[in-house]
mmCIF file with all atom_site columns, C-alpha atoms in Angstrom:
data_model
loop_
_atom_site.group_PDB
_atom_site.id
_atom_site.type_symbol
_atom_site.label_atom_id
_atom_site.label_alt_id
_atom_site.label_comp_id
_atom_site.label_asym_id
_atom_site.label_entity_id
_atom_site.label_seq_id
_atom_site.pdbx_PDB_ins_code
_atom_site.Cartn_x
_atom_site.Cartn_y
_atom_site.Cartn_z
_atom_site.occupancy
_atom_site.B_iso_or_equiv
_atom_site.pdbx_formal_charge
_atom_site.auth_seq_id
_atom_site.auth_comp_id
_atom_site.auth_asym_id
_atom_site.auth_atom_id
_atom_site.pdbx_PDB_model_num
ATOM 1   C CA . UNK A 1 1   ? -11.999 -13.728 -22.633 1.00 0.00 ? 1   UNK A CA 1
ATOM 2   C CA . UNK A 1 2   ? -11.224 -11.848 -19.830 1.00 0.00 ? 2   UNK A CA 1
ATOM 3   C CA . UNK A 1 3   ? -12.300 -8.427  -18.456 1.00 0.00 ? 3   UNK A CA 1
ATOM 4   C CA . UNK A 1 4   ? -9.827  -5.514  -19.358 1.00 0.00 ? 4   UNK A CA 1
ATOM 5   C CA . UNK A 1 5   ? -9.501  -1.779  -17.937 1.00 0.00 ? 5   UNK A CA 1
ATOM 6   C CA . UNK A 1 6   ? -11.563 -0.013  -17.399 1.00 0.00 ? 6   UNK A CA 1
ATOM 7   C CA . UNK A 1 7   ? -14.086 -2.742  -16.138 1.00 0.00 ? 7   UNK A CA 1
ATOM 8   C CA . UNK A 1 8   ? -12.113 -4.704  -14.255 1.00 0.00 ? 8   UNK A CA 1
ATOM 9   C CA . UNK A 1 9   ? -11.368 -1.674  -12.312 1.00 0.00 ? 9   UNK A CA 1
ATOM 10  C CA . UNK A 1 10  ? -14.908 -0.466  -11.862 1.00 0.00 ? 10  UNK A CA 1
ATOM 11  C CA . UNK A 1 11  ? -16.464 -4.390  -10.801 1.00 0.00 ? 11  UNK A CA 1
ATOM 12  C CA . UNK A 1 12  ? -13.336 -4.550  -7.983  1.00 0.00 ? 12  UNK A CA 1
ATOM 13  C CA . UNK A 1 13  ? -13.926 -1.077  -7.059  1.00 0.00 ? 13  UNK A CA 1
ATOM 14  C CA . UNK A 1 14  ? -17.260 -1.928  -5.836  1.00 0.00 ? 14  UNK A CA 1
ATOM 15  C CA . UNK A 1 15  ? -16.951 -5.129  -5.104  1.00 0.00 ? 15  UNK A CA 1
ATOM 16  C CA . UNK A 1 16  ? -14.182 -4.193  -2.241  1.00 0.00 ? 16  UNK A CA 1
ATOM 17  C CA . UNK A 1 17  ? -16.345 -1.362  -1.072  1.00 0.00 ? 17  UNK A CA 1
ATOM 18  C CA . UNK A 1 18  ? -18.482 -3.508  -0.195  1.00 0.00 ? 18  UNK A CA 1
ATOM 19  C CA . UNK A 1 19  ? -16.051 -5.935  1.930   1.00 0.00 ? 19  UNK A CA 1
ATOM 20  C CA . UNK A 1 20  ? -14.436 -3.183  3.901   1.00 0.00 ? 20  UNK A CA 1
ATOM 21  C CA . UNK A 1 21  ? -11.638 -3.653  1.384   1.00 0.00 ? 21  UNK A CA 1
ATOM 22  C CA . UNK A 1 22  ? -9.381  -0.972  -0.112  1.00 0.00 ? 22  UNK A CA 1
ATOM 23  C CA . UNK A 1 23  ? -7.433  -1.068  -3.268  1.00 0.00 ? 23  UNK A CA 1
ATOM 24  C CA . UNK A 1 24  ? -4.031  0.873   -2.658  1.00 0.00 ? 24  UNK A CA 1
ATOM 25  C CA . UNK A 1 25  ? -1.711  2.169   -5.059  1.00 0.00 ? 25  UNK A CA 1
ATOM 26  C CA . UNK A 1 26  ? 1.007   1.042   -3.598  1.00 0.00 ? 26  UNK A CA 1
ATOM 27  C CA . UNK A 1 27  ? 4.572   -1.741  -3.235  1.00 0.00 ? 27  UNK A CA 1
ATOM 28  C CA . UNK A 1 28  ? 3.866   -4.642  -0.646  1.00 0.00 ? 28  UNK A CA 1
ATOM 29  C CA . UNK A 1 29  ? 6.738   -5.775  0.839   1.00 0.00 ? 29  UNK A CA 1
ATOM 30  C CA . UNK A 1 30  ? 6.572   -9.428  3.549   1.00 0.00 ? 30  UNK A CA 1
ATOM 31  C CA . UNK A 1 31  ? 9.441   -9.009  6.104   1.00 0.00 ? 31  UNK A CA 1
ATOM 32  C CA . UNK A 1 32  ? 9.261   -11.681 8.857   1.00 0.00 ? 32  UNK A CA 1
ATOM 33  C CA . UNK A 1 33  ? 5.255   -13.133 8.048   1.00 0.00 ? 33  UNK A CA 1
ATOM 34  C CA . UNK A 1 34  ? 4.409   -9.353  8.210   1.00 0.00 ? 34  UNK A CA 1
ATOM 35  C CA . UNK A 1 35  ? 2.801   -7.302  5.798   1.00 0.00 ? 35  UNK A CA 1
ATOM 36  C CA . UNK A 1 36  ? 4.446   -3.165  4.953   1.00 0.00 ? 36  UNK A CA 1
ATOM 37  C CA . UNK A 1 37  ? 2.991   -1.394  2.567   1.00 0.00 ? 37  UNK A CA 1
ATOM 38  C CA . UNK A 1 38  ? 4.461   1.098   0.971   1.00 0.00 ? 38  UNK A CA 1
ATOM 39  C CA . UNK A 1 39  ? 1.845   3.851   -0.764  1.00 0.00 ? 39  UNK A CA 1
ATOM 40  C CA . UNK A 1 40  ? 2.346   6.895   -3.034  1.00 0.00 ? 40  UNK A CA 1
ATOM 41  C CA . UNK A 1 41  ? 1.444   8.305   -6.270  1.00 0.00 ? 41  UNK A CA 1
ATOM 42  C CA . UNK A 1 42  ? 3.186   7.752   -9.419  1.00 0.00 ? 42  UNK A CA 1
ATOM 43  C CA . UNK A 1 43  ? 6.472   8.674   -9.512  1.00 0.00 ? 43  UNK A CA 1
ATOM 44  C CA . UNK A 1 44  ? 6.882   8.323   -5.524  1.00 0.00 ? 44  UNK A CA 1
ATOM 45  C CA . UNK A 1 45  ? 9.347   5.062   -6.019  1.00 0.00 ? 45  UNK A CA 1
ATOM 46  C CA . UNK A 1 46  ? 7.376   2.636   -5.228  1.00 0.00 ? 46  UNK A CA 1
ATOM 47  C CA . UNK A 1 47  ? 8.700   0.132   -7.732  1.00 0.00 ? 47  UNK A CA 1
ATOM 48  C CA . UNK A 1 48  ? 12.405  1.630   -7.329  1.00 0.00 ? 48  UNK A CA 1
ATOM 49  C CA . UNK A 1 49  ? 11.638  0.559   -3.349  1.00 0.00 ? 49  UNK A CA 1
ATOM 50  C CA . UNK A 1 50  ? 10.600  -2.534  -4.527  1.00 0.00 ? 50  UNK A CA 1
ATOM 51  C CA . UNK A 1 51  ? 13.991  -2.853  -6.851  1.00 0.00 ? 51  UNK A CA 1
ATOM 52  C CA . UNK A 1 52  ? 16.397  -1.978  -3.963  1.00 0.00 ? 52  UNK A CA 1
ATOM 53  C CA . UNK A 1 53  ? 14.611  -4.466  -1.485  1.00 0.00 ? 53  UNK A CA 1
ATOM 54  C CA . UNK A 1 54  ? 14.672  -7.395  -3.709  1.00 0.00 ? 54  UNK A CA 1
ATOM 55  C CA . UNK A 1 55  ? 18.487  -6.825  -4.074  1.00 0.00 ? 55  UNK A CA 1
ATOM 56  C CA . UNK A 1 56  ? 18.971  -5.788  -0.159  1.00 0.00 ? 56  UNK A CA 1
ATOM 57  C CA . UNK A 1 57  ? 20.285  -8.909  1.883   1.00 0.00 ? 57  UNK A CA 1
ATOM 58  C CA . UNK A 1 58  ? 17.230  -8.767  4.289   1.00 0.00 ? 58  UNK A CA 1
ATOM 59  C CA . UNK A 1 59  ? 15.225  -11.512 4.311   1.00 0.00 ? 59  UNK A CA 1
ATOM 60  C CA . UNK A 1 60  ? 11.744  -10.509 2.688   1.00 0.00 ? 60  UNK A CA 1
ATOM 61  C CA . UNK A 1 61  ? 9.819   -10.593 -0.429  1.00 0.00 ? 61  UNK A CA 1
ATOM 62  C CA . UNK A 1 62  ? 8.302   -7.893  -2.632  1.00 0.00 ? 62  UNK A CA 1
ATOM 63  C CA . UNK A 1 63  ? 5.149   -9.427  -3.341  1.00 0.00 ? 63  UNK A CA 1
ATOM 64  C CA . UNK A 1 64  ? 3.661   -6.393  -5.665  1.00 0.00 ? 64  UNK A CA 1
ATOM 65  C CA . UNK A 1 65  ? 4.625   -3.221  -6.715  1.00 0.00 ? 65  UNK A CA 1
ATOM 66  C CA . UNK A 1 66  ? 1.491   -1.797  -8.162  1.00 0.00 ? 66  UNK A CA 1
ATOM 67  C CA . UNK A 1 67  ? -1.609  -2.451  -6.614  1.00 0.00 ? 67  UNK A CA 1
ATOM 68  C CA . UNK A 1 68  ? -2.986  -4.351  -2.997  1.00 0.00 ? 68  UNK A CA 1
ATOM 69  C CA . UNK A 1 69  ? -5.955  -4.924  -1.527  1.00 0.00 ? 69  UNK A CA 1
ATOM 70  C CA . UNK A 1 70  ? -6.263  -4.093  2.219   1.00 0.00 ? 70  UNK A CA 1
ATOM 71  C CA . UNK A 1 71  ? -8.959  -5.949  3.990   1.00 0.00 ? 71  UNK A CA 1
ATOM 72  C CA . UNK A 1 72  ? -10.327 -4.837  8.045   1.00 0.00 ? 72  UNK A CA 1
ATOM 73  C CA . UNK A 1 73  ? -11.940 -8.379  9.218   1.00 0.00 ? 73  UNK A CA 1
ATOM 74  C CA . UNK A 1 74  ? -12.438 -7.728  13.440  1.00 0.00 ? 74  UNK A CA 1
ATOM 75  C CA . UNK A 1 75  ? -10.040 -5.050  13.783  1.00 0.00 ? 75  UNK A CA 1
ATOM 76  C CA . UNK A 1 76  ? -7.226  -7.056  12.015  1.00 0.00 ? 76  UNK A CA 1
ATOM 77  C CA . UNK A 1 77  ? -5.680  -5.794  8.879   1.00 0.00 ? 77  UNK A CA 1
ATOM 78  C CA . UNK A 1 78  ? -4.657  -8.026  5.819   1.00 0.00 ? 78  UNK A CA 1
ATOM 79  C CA . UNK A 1 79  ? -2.763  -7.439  2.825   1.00 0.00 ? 79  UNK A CA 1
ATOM 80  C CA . UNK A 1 80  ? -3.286  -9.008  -0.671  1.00 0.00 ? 80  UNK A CA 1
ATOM 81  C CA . UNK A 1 81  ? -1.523  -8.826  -3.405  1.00 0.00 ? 81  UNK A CA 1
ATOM 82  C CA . UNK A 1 82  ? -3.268  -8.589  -6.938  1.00 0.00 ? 82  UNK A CA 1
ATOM 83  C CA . UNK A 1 83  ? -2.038  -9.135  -10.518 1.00 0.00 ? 83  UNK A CA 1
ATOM 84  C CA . UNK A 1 84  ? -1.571  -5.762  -11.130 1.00 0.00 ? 84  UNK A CA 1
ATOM 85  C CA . UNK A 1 85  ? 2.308   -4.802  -11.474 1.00 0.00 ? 85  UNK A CA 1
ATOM 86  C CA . UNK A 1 86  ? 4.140   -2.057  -12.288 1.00 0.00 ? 86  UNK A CA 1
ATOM 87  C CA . UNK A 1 87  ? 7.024   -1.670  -14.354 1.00 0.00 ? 87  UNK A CA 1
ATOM 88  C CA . UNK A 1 88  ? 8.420   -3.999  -11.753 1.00 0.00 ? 88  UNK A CA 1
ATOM 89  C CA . UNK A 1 89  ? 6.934   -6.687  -12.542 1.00 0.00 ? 89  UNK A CA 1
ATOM 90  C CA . UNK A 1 90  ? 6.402   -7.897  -8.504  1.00 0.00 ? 90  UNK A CA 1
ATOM 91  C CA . UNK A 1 91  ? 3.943   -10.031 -8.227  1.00 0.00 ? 91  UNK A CA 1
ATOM 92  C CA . UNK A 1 92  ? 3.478   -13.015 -6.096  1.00 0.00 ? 92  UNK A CA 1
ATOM 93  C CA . UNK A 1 93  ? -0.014  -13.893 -4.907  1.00 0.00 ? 93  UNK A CA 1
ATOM 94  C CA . UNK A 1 94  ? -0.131  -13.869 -1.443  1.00 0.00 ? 94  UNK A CA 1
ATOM 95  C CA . UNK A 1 95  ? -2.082  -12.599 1.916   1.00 0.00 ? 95  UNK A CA 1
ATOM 96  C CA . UNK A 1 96  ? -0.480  -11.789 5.042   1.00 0.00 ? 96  UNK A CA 1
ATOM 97  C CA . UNK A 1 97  ? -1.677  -9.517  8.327   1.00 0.00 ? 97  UNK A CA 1
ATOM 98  C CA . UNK A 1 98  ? -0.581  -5.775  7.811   1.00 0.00 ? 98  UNK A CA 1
ATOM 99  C CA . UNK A 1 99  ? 2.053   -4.252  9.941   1.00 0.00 ? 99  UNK A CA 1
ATOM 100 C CA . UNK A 1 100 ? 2.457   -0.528  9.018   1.00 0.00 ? 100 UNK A CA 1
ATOM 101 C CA . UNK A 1 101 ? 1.661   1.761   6.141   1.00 0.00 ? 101 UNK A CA 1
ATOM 102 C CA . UNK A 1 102 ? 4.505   4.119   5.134   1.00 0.00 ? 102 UNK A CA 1
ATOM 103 C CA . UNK A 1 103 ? 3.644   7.069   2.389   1.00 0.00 ? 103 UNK A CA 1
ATOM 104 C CA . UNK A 1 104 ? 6.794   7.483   0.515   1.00 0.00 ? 104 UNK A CA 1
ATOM 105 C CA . UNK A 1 105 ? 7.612   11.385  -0.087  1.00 0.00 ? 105 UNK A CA 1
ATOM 106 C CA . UNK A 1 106 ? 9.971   11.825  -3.181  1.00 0.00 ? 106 UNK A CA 1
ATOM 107 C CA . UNK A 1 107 ? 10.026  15.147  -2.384  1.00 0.00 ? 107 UNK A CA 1
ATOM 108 C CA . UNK A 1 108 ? 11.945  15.458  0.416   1.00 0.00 ? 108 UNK A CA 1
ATOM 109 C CA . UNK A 1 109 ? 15.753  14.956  0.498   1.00 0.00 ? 109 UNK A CA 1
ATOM 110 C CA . UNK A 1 110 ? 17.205  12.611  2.965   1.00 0.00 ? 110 UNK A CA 1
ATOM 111 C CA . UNK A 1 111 ? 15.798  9.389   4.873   1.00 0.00 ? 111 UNK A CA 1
ATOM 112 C CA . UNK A 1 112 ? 13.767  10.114  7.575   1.00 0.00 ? 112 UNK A CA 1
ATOM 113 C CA . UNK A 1 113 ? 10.468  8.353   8.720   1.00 0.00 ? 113 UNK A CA 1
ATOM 114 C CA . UNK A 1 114 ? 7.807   11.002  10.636  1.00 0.00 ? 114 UNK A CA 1
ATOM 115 C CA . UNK A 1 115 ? 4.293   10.046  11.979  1.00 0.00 ? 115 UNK A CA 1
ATOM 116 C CA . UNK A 1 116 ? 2.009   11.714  10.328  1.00 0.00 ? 116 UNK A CA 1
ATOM 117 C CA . UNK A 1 117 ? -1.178  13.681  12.246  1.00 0.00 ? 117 UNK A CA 1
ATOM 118 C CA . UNK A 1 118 ? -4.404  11.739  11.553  1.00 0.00 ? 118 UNK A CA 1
ATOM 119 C CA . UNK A 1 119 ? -5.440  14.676  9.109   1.00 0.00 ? 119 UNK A CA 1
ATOM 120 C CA . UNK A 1 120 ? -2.656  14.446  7.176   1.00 0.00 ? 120 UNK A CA 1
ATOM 121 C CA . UNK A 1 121 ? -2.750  10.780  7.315   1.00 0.00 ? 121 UNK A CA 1
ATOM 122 C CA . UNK A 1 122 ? -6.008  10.587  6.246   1.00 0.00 ? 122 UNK A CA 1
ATOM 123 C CA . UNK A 1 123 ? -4.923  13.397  3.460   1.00 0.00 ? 123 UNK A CA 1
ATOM 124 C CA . UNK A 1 124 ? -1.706  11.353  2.048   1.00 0.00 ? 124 UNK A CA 1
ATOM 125 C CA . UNK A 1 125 ? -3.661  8.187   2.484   1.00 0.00 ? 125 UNK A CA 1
ATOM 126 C CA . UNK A 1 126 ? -6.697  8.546   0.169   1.00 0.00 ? 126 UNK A CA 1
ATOM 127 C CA . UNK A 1 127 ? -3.844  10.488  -3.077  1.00 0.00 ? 127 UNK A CA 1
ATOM 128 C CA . UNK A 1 128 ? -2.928  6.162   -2.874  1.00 0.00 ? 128 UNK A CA 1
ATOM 129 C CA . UNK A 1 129 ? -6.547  5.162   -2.508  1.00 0.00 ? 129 UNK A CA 1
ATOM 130 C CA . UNK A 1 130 ? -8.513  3.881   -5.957  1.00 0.00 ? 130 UNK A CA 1
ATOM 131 C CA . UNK A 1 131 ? -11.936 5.397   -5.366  1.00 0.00 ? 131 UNK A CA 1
ATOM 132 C CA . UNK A 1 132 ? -15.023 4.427   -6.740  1.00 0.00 ? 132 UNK A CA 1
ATOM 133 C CA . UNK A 1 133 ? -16.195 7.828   -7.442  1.00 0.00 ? 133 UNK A CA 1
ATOM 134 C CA . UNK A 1 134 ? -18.968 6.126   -9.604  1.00 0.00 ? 134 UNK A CA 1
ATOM 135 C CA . UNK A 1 135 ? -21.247 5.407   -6.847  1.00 0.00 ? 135 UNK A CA 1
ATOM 136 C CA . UNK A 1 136 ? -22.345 7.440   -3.494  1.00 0.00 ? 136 UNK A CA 1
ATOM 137 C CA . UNK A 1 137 ? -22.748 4.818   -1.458  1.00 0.00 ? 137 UNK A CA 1
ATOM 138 C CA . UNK A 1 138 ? -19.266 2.539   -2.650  1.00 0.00 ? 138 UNK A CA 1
ATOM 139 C CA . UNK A 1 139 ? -17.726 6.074   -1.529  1.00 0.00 ? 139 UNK A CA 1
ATOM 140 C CA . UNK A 1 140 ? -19.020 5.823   1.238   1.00 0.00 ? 140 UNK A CA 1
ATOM 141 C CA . UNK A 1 141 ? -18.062 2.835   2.276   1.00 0.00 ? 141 UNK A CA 1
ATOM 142 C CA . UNK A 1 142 ? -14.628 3.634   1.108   1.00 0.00 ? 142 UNK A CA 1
ATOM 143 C CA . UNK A 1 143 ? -14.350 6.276   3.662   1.00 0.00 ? 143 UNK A CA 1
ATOM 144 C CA . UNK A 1 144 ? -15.546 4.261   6.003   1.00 0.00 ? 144 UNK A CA 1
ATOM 145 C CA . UNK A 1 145 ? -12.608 1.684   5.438   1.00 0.00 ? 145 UNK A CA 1
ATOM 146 C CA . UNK A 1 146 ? -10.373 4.582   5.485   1.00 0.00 ? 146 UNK A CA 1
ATOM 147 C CA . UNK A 1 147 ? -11.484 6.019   8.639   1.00 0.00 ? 147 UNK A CA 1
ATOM 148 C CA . UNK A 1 148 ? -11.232 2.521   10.229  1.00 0.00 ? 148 UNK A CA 1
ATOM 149 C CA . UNK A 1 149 ? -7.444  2.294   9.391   1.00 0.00 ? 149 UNK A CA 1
ATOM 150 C CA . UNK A 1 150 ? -6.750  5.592   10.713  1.00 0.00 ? 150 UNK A CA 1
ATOM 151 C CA . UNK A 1 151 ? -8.095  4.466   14.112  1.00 0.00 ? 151 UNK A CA 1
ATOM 152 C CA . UNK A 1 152 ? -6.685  1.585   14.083  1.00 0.00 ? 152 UNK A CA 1
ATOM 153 C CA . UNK A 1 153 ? -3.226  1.369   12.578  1.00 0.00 ? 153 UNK A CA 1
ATOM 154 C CA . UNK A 1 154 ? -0.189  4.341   12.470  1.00 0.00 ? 154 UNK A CA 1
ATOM 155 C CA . UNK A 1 155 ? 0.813   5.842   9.197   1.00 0.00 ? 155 UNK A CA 1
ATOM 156 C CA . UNK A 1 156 ? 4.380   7.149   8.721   1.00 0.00 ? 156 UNK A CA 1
ATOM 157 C CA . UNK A 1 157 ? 5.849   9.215   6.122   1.00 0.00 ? 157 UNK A CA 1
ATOM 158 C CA . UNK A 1 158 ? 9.000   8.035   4.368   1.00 0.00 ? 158 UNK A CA 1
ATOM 159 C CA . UNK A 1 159 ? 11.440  11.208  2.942   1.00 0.00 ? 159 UNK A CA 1
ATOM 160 C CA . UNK A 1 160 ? 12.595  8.973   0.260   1.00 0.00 ? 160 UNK A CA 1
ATOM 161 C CA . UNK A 1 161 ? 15.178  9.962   -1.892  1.00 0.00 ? 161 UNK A CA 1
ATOM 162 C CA . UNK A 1 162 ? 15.030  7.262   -4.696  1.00 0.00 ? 162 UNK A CA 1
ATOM 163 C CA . UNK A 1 163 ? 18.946  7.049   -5.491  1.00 0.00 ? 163 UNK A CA 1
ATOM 164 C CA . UNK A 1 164 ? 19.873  6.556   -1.351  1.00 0.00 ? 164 UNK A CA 1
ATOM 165 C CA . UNK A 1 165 ? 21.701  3.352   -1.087  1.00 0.00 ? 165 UNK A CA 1
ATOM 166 C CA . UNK A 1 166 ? 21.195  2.512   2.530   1.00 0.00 ? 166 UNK A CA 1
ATOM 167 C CA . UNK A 1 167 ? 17.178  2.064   2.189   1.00 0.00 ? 167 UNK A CA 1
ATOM 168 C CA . UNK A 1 168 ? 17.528  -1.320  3.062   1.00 0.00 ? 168 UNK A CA 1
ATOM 169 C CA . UNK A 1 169 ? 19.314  -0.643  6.371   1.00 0.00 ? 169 UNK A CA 1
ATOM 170 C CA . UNK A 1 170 ? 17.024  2.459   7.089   1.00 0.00 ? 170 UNK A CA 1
ATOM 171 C CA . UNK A 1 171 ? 13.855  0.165   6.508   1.00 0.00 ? 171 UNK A CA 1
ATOM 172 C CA . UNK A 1 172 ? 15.331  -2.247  9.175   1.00 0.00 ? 172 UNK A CA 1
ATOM 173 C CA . UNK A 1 173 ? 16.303  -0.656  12.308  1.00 0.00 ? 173 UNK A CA 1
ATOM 174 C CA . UNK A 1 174 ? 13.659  2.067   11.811  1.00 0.00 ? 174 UNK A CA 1
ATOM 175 C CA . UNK A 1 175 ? 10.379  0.481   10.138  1.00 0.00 ? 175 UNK A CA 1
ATOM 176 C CA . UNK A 1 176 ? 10.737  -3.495  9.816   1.00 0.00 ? 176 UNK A CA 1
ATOM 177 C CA . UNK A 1 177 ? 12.367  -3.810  13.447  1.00 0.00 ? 177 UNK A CA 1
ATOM 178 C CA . UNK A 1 178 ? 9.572   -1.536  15.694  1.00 0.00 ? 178 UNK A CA 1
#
């Protein structure tokens, strides 16, 4: 028998805490042997992203549309995928070294991809973040991962109207091509 929610969820919360690992609400996409990921809260269209990119001509993979575990080993970033998929159903087990982390923003009409100030990084970052809030020092070592991938890698936010057509197109010249 296998482990179901919620203590599956607790035992990798810590456990990745304690690896410098992060698990990220959030639809990983492989686009030339790099890792995007794509982070939000419910509703942000993460698995609608994940929808239009599998039927875009571009020549990636959605590899999960759920959850993904981001691992710092000597200031490299990797991306896993896990079994856990959304409504999408993505899921293809795979690791590959992250390239960017976009924060998809529903709420705004239009494409348009902004760097975000580390504060409000840090801010939009940890609403995609699954925290172990059931132990001080796993938090702590949560921010810790966090704070590491603010120094270290650039977070963008993605005005992402979910019906726009062109996403594919957008996500190549401006995010997948730089």
């Amino acid at each position: 028998y296998g482990w179901s929610y919620p203590l599956d969820e607790i035992l990798f919360l810590y456990l990745f805490s304690k690896t410098s690992s992060l698990l990220v609400h959030s639809c990983l996409y492989e686009y030339a042997d790099q890792g995007y990921l794509f982070c939000g809260v419910s509703g942000a269209g993460k698995t609608t992203l994940a929808g239009q990119l599998e039927k875009s001509n571009l020549d990636g993979t959605v590899l999960c549309d759920e959850r993904n575990v981001l691992t710092c080993q000597e200031n490299q970033f990797w991306i896993s995928s896990t079994p856990w998929w959304g409504s999408g159903h993505y899921c293809q087990a795979k690791t590959v070294p992250l390239k960017k982390i976009i924060i998809l923003d529903p709420s705004q009409q239009g494409l348009q991809l902004t760097p975000l100030e580390p504060l409000v990084a840090m801010e939009e970052f940890f609403k995609s973040i699954f925290l172990p809030e059931f132990c001080h020092l796993a938090m702590a070592d949560t921010v810790d991962s966090v704070e590491n991938v603010l120094n270290l890698l650039p977070i963008a936010g993605l005005n992402y109207n979910k019906e726009s057509a062109d996403i594919s197109d957008f996500l190549l010249s401006e995010v997948f091509s730089q």
